[in-house]
Each structure stands twice: as structure tokens, then as C-alpha cells.
XYZ file of C-alpha atoms in Angstrom:
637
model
C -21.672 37.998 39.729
C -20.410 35.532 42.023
C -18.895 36.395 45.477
C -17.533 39.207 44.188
C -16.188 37.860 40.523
C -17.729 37.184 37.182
C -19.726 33.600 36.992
C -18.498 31.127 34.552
C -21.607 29.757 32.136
C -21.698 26.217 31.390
C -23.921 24.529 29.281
C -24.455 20.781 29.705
C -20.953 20.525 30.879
C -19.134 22.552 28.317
C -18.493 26.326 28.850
C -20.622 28.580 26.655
C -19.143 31.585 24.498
C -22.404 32.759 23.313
C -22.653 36.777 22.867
C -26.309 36.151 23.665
C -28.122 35.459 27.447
C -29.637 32.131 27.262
C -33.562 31.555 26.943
C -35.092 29.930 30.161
C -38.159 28.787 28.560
C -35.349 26.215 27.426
C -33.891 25.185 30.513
C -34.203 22.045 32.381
C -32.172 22.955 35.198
C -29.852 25.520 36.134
C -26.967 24.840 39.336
C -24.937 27.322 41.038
C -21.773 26.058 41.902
C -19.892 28.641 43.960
C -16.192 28.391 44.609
C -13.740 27.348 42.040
C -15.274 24.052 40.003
C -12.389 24.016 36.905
C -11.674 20.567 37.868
C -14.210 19.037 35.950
C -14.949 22.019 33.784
C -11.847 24.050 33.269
C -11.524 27.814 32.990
C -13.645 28.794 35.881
C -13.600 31.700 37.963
C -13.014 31.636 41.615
C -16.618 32.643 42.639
C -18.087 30.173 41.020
C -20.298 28.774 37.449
C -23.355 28.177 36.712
C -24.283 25.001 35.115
C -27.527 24.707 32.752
C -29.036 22.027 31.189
C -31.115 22.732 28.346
C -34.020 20.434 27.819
C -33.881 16.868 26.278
C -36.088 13.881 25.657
C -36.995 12.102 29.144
C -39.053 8.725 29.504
C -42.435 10.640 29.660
C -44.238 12.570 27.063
C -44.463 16.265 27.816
C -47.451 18.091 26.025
C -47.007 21.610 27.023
C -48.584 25.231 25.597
C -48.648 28.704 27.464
C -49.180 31.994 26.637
C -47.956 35.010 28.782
C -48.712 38.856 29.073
C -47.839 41.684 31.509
C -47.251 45.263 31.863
C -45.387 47.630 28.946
C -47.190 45.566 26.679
C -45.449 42.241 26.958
C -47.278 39.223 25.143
C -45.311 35.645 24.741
C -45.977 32.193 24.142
C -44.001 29.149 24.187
C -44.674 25.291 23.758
C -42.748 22.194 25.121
C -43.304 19.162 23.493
C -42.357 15.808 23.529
C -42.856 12.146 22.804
C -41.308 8.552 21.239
C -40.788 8.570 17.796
C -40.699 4.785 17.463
C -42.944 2.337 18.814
C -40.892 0.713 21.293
C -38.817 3.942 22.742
C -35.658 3.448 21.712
C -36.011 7.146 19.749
C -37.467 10.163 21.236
C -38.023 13.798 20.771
C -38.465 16.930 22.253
C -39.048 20.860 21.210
C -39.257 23.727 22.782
C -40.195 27.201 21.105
C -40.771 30.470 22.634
C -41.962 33.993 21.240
C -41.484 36.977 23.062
C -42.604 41.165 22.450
C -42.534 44.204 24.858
C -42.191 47.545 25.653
C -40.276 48.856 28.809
C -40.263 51.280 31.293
C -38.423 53.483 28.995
C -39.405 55.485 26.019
C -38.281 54.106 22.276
C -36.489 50.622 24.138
C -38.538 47.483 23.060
C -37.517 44.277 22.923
C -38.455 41.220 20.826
C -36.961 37.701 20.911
C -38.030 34.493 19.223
C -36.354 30.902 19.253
C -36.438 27.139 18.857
C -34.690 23.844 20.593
C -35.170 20.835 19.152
C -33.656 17.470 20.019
C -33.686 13.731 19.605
C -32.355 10.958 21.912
C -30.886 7.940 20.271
C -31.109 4.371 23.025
C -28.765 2.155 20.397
C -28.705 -0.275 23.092
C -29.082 -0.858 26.854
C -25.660 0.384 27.138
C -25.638 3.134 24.530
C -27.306 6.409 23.799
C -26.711 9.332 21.643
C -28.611 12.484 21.870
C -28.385 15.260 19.409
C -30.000 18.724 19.844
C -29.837 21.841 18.297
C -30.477 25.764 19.382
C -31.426 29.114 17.322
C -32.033 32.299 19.206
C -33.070 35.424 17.071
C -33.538 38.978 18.941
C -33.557 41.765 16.976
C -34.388 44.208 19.767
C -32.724 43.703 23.426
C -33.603 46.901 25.007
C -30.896 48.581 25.899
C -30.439 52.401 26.825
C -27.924 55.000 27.214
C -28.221 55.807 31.214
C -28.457 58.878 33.148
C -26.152 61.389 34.634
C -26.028 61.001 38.665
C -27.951 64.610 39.002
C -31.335 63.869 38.541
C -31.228 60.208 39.634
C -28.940 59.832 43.297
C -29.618 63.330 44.010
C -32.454 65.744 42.381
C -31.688 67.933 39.807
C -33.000 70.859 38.556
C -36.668 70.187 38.173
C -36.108 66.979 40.550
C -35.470 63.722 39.536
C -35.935 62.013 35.727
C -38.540 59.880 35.355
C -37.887 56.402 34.628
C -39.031 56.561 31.679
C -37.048 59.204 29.873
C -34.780 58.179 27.428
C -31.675 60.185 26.524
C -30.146 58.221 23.478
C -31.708 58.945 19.907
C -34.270 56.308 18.329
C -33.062 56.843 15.320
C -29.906 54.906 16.163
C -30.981 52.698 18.792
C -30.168 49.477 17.609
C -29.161 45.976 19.735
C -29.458 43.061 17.459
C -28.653 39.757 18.834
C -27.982 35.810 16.662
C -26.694 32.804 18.335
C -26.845 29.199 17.066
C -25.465 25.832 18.550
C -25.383 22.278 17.518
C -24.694 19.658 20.357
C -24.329 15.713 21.086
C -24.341 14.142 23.783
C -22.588 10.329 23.548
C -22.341 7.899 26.710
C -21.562 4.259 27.204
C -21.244 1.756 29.624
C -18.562 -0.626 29.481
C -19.795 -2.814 32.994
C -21.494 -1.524 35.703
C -18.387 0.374 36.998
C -17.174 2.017 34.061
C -18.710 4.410 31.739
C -17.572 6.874 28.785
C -19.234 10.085 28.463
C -18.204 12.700 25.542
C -20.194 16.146 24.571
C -19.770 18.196 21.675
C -20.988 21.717 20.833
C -20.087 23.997 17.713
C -21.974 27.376 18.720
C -22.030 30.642 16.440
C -22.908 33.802 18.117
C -23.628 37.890 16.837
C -24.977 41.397 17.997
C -24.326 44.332 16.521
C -24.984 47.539 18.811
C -25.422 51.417 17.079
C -26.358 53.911 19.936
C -25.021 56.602 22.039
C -23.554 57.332 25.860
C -23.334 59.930 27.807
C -20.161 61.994 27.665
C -19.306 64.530 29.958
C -20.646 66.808 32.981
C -23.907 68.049 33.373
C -23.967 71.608 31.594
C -26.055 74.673 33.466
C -28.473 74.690 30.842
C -29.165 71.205 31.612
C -27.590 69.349 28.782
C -24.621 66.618 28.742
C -23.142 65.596 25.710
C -23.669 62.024 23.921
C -21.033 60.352 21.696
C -22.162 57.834 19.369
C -20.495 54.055 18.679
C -21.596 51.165 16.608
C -19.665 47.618 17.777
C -20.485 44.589 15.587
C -19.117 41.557 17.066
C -19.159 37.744 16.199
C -17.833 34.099 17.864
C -17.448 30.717 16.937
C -16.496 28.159 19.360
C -15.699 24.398 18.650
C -15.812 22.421 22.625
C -15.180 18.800 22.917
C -15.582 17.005 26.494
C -14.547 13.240 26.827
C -14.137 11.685 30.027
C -14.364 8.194 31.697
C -16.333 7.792 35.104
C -15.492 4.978 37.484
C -17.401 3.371 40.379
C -14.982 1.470 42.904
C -15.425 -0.193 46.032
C -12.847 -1.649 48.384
C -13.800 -2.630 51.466
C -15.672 0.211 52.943
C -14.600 2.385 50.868
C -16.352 3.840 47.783
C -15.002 5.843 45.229
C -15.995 7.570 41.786
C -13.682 8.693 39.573
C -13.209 10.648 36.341
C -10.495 11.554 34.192
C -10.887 12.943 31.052
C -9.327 15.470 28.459
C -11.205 18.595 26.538
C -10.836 20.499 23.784
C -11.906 24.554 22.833
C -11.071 26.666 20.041
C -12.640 30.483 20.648
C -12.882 32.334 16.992
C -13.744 35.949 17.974
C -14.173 39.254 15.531
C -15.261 42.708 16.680
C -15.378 46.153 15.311
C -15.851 49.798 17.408
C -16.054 52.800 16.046
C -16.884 55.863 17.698
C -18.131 59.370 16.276
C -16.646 61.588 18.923
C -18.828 64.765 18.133
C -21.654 63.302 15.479
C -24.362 62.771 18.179
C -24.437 66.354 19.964
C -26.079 67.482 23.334
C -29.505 66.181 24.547
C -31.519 68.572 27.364
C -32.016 66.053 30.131
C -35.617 67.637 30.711
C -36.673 68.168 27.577
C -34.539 66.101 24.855
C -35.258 66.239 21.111
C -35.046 62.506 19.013
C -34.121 62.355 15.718
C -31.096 64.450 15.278
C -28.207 61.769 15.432
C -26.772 60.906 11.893
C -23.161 59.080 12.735
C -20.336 58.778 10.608
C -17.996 55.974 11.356
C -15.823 56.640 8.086
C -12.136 57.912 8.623
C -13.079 60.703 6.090
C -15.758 61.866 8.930
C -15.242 65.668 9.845
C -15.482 64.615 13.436
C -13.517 62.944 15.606
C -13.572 59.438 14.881
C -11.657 56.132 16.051
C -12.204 52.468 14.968
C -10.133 49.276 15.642
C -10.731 46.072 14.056
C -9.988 43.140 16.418
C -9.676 39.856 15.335
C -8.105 37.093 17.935
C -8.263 32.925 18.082
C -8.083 30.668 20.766
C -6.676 27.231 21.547
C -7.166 25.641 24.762
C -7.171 21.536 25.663
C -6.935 20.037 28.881
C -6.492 16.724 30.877
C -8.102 16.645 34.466
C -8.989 14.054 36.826
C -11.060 13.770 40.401
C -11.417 11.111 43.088
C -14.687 11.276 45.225
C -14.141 9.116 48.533
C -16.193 8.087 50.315
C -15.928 5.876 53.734
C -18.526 5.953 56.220
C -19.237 9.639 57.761
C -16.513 11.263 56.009
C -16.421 12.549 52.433
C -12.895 14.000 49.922
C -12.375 15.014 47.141
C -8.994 15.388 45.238
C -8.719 16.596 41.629
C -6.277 18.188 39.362
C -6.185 19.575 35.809
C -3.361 21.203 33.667
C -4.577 23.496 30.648
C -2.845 24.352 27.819
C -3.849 27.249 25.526
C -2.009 29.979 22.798
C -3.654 32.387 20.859
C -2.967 34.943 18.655
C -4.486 38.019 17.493
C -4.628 41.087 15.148
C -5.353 44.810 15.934
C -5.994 47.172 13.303
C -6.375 50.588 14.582
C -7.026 53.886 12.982
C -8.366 57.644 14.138
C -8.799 60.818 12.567
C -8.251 63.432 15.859
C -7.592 66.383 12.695
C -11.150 67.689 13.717
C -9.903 68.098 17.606
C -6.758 69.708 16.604
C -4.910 66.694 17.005
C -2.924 66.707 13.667
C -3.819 64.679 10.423
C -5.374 61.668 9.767
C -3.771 58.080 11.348
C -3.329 55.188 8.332
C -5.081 52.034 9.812
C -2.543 50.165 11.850
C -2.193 46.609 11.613
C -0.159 45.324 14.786
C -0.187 40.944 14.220
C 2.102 40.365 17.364
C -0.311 39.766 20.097
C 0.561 36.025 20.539
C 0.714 34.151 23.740
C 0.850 30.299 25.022
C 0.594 29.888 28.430
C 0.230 26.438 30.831
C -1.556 25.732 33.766
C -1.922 23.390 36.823
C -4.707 23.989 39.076
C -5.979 21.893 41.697
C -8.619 21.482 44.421
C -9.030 19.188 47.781
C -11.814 19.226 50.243
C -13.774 17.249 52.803
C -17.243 16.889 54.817
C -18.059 14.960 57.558
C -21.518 13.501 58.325
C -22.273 13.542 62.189
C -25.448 11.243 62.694
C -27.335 14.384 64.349
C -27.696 16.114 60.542
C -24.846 18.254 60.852
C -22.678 17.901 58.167
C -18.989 20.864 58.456
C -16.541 20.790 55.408
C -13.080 22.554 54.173
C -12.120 23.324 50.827
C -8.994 24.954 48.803
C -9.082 25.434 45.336
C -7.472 27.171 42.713
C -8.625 28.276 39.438
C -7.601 29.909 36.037
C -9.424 31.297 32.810
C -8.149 33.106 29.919
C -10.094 36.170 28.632
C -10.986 35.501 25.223
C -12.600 38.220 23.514
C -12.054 40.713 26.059
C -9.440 43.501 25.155
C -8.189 46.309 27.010
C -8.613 49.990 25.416
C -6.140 49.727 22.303
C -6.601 46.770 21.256
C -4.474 44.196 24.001
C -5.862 40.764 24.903
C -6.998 41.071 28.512
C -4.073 38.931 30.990
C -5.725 35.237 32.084
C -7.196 35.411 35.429
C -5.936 32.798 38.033
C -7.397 32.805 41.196
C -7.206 30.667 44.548
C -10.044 30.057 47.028
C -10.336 28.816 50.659
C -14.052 28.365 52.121
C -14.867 26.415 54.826
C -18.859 25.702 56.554
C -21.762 24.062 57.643
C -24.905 22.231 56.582
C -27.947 21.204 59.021
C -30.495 19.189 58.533
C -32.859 19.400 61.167
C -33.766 16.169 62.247
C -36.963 15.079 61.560
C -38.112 17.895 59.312
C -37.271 18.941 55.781
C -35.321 21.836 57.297
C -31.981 22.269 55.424
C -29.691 25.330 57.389
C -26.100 26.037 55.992
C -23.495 28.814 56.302
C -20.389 29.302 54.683
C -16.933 31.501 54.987
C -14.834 32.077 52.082
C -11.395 34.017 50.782
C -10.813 34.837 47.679
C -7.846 36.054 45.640
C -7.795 36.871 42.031
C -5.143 38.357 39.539
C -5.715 40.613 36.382
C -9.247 41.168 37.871
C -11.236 42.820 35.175
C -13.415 45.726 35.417
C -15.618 47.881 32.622
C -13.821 50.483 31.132
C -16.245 52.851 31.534
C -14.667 55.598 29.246
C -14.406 53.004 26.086
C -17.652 51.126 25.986
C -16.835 48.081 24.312
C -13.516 47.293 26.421
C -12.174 46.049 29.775
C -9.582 47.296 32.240
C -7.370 45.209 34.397
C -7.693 46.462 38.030
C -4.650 43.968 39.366
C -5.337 42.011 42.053
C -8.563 41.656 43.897
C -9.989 39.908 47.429
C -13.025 38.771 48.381
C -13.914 37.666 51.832
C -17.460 36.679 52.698
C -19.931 34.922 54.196
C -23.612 33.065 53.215
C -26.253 31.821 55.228
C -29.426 30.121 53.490
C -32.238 28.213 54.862
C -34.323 25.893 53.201
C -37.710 24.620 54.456
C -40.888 22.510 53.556
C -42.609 23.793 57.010
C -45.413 21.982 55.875
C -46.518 20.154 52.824
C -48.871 23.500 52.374
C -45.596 26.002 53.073
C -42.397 26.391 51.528
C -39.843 28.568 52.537
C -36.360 29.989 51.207
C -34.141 32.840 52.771
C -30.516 33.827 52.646
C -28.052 36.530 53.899
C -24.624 37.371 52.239
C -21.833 39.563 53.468
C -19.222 40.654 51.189
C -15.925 42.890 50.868
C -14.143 43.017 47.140
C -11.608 45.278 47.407
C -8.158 45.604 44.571
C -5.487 44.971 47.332
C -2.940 45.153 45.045
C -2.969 47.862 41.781
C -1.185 49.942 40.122
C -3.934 52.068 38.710
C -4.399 56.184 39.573
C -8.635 56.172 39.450
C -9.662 59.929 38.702
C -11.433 60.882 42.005
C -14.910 62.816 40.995
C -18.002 63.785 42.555
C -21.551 62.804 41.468
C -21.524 66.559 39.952
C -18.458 65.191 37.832
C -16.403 67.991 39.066
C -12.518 66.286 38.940
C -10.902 66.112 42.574
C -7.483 64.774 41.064
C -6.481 60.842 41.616
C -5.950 58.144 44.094
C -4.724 55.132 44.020
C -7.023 52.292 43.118
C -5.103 50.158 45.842
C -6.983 49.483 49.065
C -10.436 50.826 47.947
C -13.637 48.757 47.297
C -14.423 47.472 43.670
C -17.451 49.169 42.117
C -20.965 48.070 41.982
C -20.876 45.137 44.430
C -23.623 45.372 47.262
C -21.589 44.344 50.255
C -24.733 43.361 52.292
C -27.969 41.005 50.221
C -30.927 39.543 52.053
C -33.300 37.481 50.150
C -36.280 35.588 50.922
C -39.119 33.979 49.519
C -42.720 31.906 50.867
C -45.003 29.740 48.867
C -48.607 28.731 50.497
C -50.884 26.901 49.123
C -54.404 27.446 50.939
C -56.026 24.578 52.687
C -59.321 22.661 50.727
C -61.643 24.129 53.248
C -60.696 28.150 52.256
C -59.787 27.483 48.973
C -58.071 24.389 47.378
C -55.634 24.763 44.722
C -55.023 28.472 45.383
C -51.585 29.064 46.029
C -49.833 32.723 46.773
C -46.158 33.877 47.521
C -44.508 36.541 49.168
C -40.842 37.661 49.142
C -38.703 40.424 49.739
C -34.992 41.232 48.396
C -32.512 43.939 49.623
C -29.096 44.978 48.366
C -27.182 47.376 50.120
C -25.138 50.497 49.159
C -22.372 50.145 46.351
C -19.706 52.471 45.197
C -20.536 53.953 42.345
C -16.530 54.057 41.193
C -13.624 52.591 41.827
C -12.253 55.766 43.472
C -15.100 55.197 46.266
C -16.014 58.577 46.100
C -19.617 58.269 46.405
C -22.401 55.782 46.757
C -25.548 53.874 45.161
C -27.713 54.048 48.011
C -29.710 50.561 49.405
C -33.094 49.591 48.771
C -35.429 47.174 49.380
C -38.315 45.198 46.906
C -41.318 43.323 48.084
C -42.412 40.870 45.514
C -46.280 39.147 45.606
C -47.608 36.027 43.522
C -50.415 34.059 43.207
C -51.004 30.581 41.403
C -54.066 28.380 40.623
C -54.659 24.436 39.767
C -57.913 24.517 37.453
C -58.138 20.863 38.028
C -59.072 21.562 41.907
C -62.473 23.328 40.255
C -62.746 20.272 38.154
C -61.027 17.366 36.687
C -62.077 18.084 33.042
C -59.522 21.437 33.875
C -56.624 18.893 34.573
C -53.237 20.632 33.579
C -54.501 24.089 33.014
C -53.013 26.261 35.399
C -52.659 29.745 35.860
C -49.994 32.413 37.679
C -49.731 35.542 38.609
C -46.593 37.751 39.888
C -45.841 41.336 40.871
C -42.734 42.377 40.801
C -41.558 45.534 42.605
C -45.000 45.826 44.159
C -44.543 49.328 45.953
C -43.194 50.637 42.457
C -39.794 51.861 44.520
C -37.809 53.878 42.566
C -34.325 52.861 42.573
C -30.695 52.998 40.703
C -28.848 49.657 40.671
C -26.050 51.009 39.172
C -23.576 53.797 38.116
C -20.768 53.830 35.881
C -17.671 55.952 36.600
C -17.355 57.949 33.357
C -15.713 61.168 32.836
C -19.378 63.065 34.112
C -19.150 61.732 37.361
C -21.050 58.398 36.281
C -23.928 57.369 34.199
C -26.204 55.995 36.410
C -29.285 53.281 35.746
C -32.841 52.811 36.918
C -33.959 49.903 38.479
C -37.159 47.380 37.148
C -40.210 49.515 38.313
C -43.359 47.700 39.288
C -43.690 44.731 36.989
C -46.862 42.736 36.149
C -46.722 39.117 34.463
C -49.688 36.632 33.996
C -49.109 33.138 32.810
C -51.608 30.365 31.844
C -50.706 27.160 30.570
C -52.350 23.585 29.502
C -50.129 20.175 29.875
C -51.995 17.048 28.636
């Protein structure tokens, strides 16, 4: 989350539909770009994106192994290498592979993940390069769990509060497997020294299939709740296509770069739910029993059961441009961008309520009318000014819009396209003299068709109207010394749906039902409205001990409401984090590029919930990370 709204993820410029979180071990460099960017990249929320690039062949040969191991019985390794291919450069290569296994912090949840990026860079001439690379990403266990009911976790229960290791799904369904695979190139040339063409392509195929349970219901007296089980299989394909020319202009004293370009996206997306209303029982919060969950997602079931099949394909292209100007102090940019998309989709929808009295048996339903074309112009302006004393103010307005491929509303309807608008104005610092970088910002947000989890249909989204976010971010950044480095940053944040009209059930943590309220006016759930974050590197002088190097940092997020109804809270809390690092080559120069690291996270094992859900039992609540322990050593050459 961004300010308050989902982020957008690009991927070396082009937005990324992948089902599946992205591997850092192959990342380069990741950017967060807060505020509306869909100038350049199109289909951006108004908080912001964040822009990765995945590694590539460079100029110098990397040679790098490392093998990793920590706490719930975590052991990875991963290797980076890369090199020319022919003798005079012109072809290169690079690959990156990682391995990963663990355990967690709760019973039965493991999770497993292996994966490879390779890539080769083409120089055809001085002018010319082509780069190709490639991605596969295979985790057949993600680790995921089915919560906890608020009694026992924000307030004691019975026998006082669960530990964090207790698990309250059923192993015997447990399953989270995630696929994704891309293919990419990257294509530039330079026409003169003013004008280049730049054009990226990426075909990317994405899977997971999910079979577990969730909680269901209130909190019984003999210390049960009732699960309901649901298997969702879901798949994407995504053609993108980026080409754009970038200009380099100078009049006078005035210097400009420009771009204009056009892209192209087409969004194939499948996914099934089912859901065996009765077929996974009760589980005894204090003393559950595994095993016992067989599911039946067949309409001929005796329990209650509901599946839809949704099926829906997306077109979107775009033209865009931007103007960077620049004379002497003073800094704008312009840019504009109209989008054109359609899609169309098909629902098939069928339920057998005759086990809950509801009458017979419902024929699948095939409803092949959800079509919809829609146009867009969205814009942004802004300027800084440099004053010669390092302080550097600015003023932006920008507006943004995104449609929701592959996120449906309960019953089968393609979520509305979010469009947004964004004014943020602030400061940046740099102390003179020093390597001191201060900045602070002030923003106001505005989104439409905001969407929110629906927390009684796992699987699907709800549209809680119009949202606003108003905040404000201060960071500072500082190399004290060449020994210390320092980071640190405050944000202040109110999201609230200032314009809905949704009736939110109103219930207690108990789950007892206190009748409805309008959604209007109240704060959206599980967004902290208070962060603090900071973070100190030191490396110890040669005379104590050279090479050594250890960290500190400490994070805090404040309250959240647990619901959209706002009718209770996810209380604060507060993390230290500890570190250490080592430079074998300090010992001696036959250890050049071994190097080992150390981190702690959690340090004062805190028990804390990051999150609750507002279903039907009051809300299903989740555990934060408890103390985590990761060691790291790794050889370059």
C-alpha cells in the first residue's frame, strides 16, 4: 500500500500481471514512485508504483554464490553470474538462480520456492542493442493460513491468548501452489545524439491454485468457530508492448527531454471458486483436531456448495507524451496520455443451497454480457525550484486511471476502473556541505470505485465508492560519516470513503451484530494512520575492529480499524530490528569477496496482530512475524 491505495507493479517499464510476488534475489533495483506516474506508464494508481528492474548483463563480470539459513528451519542458496560471451563484448550474459525451504511460525505452513533468470545482451552496434531475458518462478508451498478469531488474539480468551503458532485450518487441505513465467526484450537505438527509440516487450504466464479453509462465524461457548472450505484455481496471460521515442533539446538556456510514445496490453484472465459451505466442520480453538476436512466442490455435494467460473479479456493501448524543462533553477514537467481499453467477460454461476433449505439445485448460469469500452485522458504538471542554499520546494497535480482486470465483485461483475486525482506539494534539503538529504511532503488524494477485500467471499473485491487520502511524509537521509549511515521517516495518514453508498454490519470483536452504519465518513480498514521508521549502519573503526559492521533500527505502526464500520481497533506496536555484517578480506586478502551477515528481526519477540478482517465473527485476525533469525554468507570473485 501506497498513501492509502494499492501500489501499481512495474517491471522494467511495463506493468506486471503476475499472480505471483516477485523474487528479490533477482532484482537490480527497485523505485518507489509515489503520486500518480501513468504518464509514462499508464494505469497507475494515485498513491503511487513501484518500478523494478530485474537483473541484466552490465560491463563487468559478476561471479556471485551464497547460501542462507535462519530460524523455522529456513536454508537457501542463490548464484549471480555473469560474463562476455564473445571475445570482444559485443554479447554478454547473466543468470541468476535462487532456492529457497522453510518452516514458519505456524504449525503445518511451509513454504518452498525455487527459480531461474537468465539473460543475454545483444551490442549490434555502437548505436544498437538488444537484450533478451527470460523468468521461471516455481513455488509449490507459499505459506498461507486460515487466521484467528479476535478472542484469543486482541483480547484473551478463555485460556488466554493463542499461541502464534497454532494453526486452525486442516493440513490435509492446505494447499497454495504458485507458477509464473515471462519472456522479455528490451530494443533501443540511437538515431543522433538527441534522439533515441526505446521499445520493451513482455509475454508473462502466471498460476496458483489455493484449497484451504476460513473461519466462519462467532466464537461458540465451547470454544469452537466454524471453518468453510474453498479451492480457487486461477490463471493470466498478459501480452505488453512499450515503444517510445526520447528527445534531448536545447535552445538557448533551455533544456528539454522529451518522450512520446504509444503501448499496448492484452490481460487474459481465468478463475474458478468453489466453496463447500458445511464440508469442513468446527475446529476447538484450544485444542483443534487435523485431518478431518474432506471437501466436495461437486454440485451433487450434500452440502451447501457454490462455484462460478470467471473468464474475462482485456484490451488496453495508449499514446502519452512528457516534456521535462529545464532552465536554470527551475524545473516542469507537462505530460498527457489518453487510454483506450474494452473487455469482455463470461460468468458461469451455479449453487446447490437444497442442503440449507434453500430449494433445489441452480443449473450453471452462463451470463456473456459483461462487456465494456471505456476512454481516458489523464494528465499531470508540476515544478521544483533549485535555490542555491540546497533547498529545492515543488507542486504537483496529477490524475490517474486503471482498470481492474481480474478483480470481480461477489457474483461474478468486473470491478468499475479506478480514476483518481492527486495534489502534493513539498520540500527537499540538502544540507550544504554534508551528504544530508531532508524532505517533507503534503498530499490529497481522491479515488473512485476504491476497492476493498470482501471479506465474506474470499476470492472477491468490494467497491467501497469514493475514498480520500490526505497525508504527510518526512524522511531523512544521511552519510554522517563515511563509517555511519543513517535513514528515518515519519508518515501521517487519514483514508477515509467520503462518499458510499454501502450499509457496513457494525460488530464487536465478540462478533455479536450491533445492526449497520453507513460506510460514509468512517476510516478505511487496516491502514496505520501514524508509521515511524528508522534505520543505522556503522561500520567500526580499524583500531576496534575493521570490517565489522552492525545496524540498528526500529519500526512502528499505529492502531488500525479492524473494519470498515470502525467499530474496534488493531492496537500499535513497535519492532526493534539488530544486524551485523563482516568483510573477510579485512582479516586477509586471500578472504577477498567472502562476506558474511547477520540480522534479527523482531528482536524482543513482540507479539503482535497486523491485521483483522471484518467477517461475519467479528473478524479473523493475523499474527505478526515473531522474532526472526537469518544468516547469510557469500563469495564474489
Amino acid at each position: 500500500m501506497m498513501r492509502g491505495f494499492a501500489s501499481t507493479q512495474y517491471v522494467d517499464g511495463l506493468m506486471s500481471r503476475s499472480l505471483v510476488a516477485g523474487e528479490t534475489a533477482f532484482v537490480e533495483r527497485v523505485e518507489a514512485l509515489n503520486g500518480p506516474a501513468s504518464v509514462l506508464y499508464g494505469q497507475v494508481g494515485p498513491g503511487g508504483l513501484i518500478a523494478t528492474q530485474l537483473k541484466q548483463p552490465g560491463e563487468t563480470p559478476i561471479r556471485n554464490v551464497s547460501v542462507g539459513f535462519g530460524n523455522w528451519g529456513r536454508y537457501e542458496a542463490t548464484f549471480d553470474v555473469g560474463d562476455k560471451i564473445t571475445k570482444s563484448g559485443n554479447l554478454k550474459y547473466r543468470i541468476a538462480g535462487i532456492g529457497v525451504t522453510q518452516g514458519s511460525q505456524t504449525d503445518y505452513l511451509h513454504y518452498k520456492r525455487v527459480g531461474v533468470l537468465p539473460s543475454i545482451k545483444w551490442d549490434i552496434d555502437e548505436k544498437t542493442s538488444l537484450t533478451l531475458i527470460g523468468q521461471y518462478l516455481y513455488a509449490p508451498s507459499e505459506a498461507q493460513g486460515s487466521g484467528y478469531p479476535g478472542v484469543g488474539t486482541l483480547v484473551p480468551g478463555k485460556y488466554g491468548y493463542l499461541p502464534r503458532s497454532r494453526f486452525l485450518g486442516d493440513p490435509s487441505i492446505n494447499e497454495d501452489g504458485q507458477r509464473t513465467a515471462s519472456f522479455e526484450y528490451q530494443f533501443s537505438h540511437k538515431f543522433n545524439k538527441f534522439i533515441e527509440f526505446q521499445q520493451t516487450f513482455r509475454y508473462e504466464d502466471s498460476s496458483t491454485n489455493i484449497n484451504d479453509t476460513y473461519l466462519f462465524g462467532s466464537l461458540l461457548s465451547d470454544q469452537t468457530i466454524k471453518r468453510r472450505a474453498w479451492r480457487q484455481d486461477t490463471s493470466s496471460a498478459t501480452v505488453a508492448l512499450d515503444s517510445r521515442f526520447v528527445g534531448h533539446l536545447k535552445t538557448g538556456g533551455v533544456k528539454q527531454t522529451l518522450v512520446a510514445g504509444m503501448d499496448f496490453r492484452r490481460i487474459n484472465i481465468a478463475q474458478n471458486i468453489a466453496y463447500d459451505m458445511n464440508g469442513a466442520g468446527y475446529v476447538n480453538i484450544w485444542d483443534p483436531a487435523y485431518y478431518l476436512v474432506y471437501p466436495d466442490y461437486s454440485l451433487n455435494s450434500p452440502d451447501n456448495i457454490e462455484w462460478d467460473n470467471l473468464k474475462q479479456t482485456q484490451y488496453q493501448s495508449g499514446v502519452y507524451f512528457q516534456d521535462q524543462i529545464k532552465w536554470g533553477r527551475l524545473s516542469v514537467l507537462l505530460g498527457g496520455r489518453q487510454d483506450w481499453y474494452n473487455y469482455k467477460g463470461t460468468v458461469t454461476t451455479a449453487d446447490n443451497f437444497e442442503a440449507a433449505g434453500h430449494g433445489v439445485i441452480t443449473e450453471p448460469y452462463v451470463d456473456d454480457r459483461e462487456k465494456s469500452s471505456r476512454s481516458k485522458f489523464t494528465w499531470r504538471a508540476g515544478f521544483t525550484y533549485n535555490f542555491d542554499f540546497g533547498l529545492t520546494p515543488y507542486f504537483s497535480y496529477a490524475t490517474s486511471f486503471i482498470p481492474q482486470t481480474g478483480a470481480f465483485q461477489y457474483g461474478g461483475q468486473a470491478a468499475k476502473p479506478l480514476n483518481g486525482k492527486q495534489f502534493e506539494a513539498g520540500l527537499k534539503y540538502l544540507v550544504p556541505n554534508t551528504d544530508i538529504l531532508l524532505t517533507a511532503a503534503a498530499y490529497d488524494i481522491k479515488e473512485n470505485h476504491y476497492q476493498i477485500t470482501d471479506t465474506e467471499h474470499p476470492g472477491y473485491e468490494a467497491d467501497a465508492g469514493t475514498v480520500t487520502s490526505k497525508g504527510v511524509e518526512l524522511s531523512a537521509h544521511a552519510n554522517v560519516t563515511k563509517d555511519i549511515r543513517l535513514t528515518a521517516s515519519y508518515s501521517f495518514n487519514e483514508t477515509r470513503a467520503t462518499k458510499s453508498n454501502n450499509q457496513v454490519t457494525v460488530r464487536d470483536i465478540y462478533g455479536t451484530n450491533l445492526g449497520t452504519i453507513s460506510e460514509q465518513g468512517k476510516y478505511i480498514a487496516g491502514l496505520p494512520r501514524n508509521m515511524v521508521n528508522m534505520f543505522v549502519d556503522y561500520t567500526l573503526p580499524r583500531q576496534i575492529f575493521h570490517g565489522l559492521g552492525v545496524n540498528f533500527g526500529i519500526r512502528y505502526i499505529g492502531s488500525t480499524y479492524a473494519n470498515n464500520a470502525n467499530s474496534y481497533k488493531v492496537p500499535d506496536y513497535l519492532l526493534f530490528d539488530v544486524g551485523a555484517h563482516y568483510d573477510f578480506e579485512n582479516a586477509s586478502p586471500m578472504l577477498k569477496g567472502l562476506r558474511a551477515q547477520l540480522a534479527i528481526s523482531n528482536l524482543a519477540n513482540t507479539r503482535y496482530v497486523t491485521s483483522c478482517s471484518a467477517g461475519v465473527a467479528g473478524g479473523t485476525c493475523y499474527y505478526g512475524q515473531a522474532q526472526r533469525i537469518y544468516g547469510n554468507i557469500s563469495y564474489s570473485w
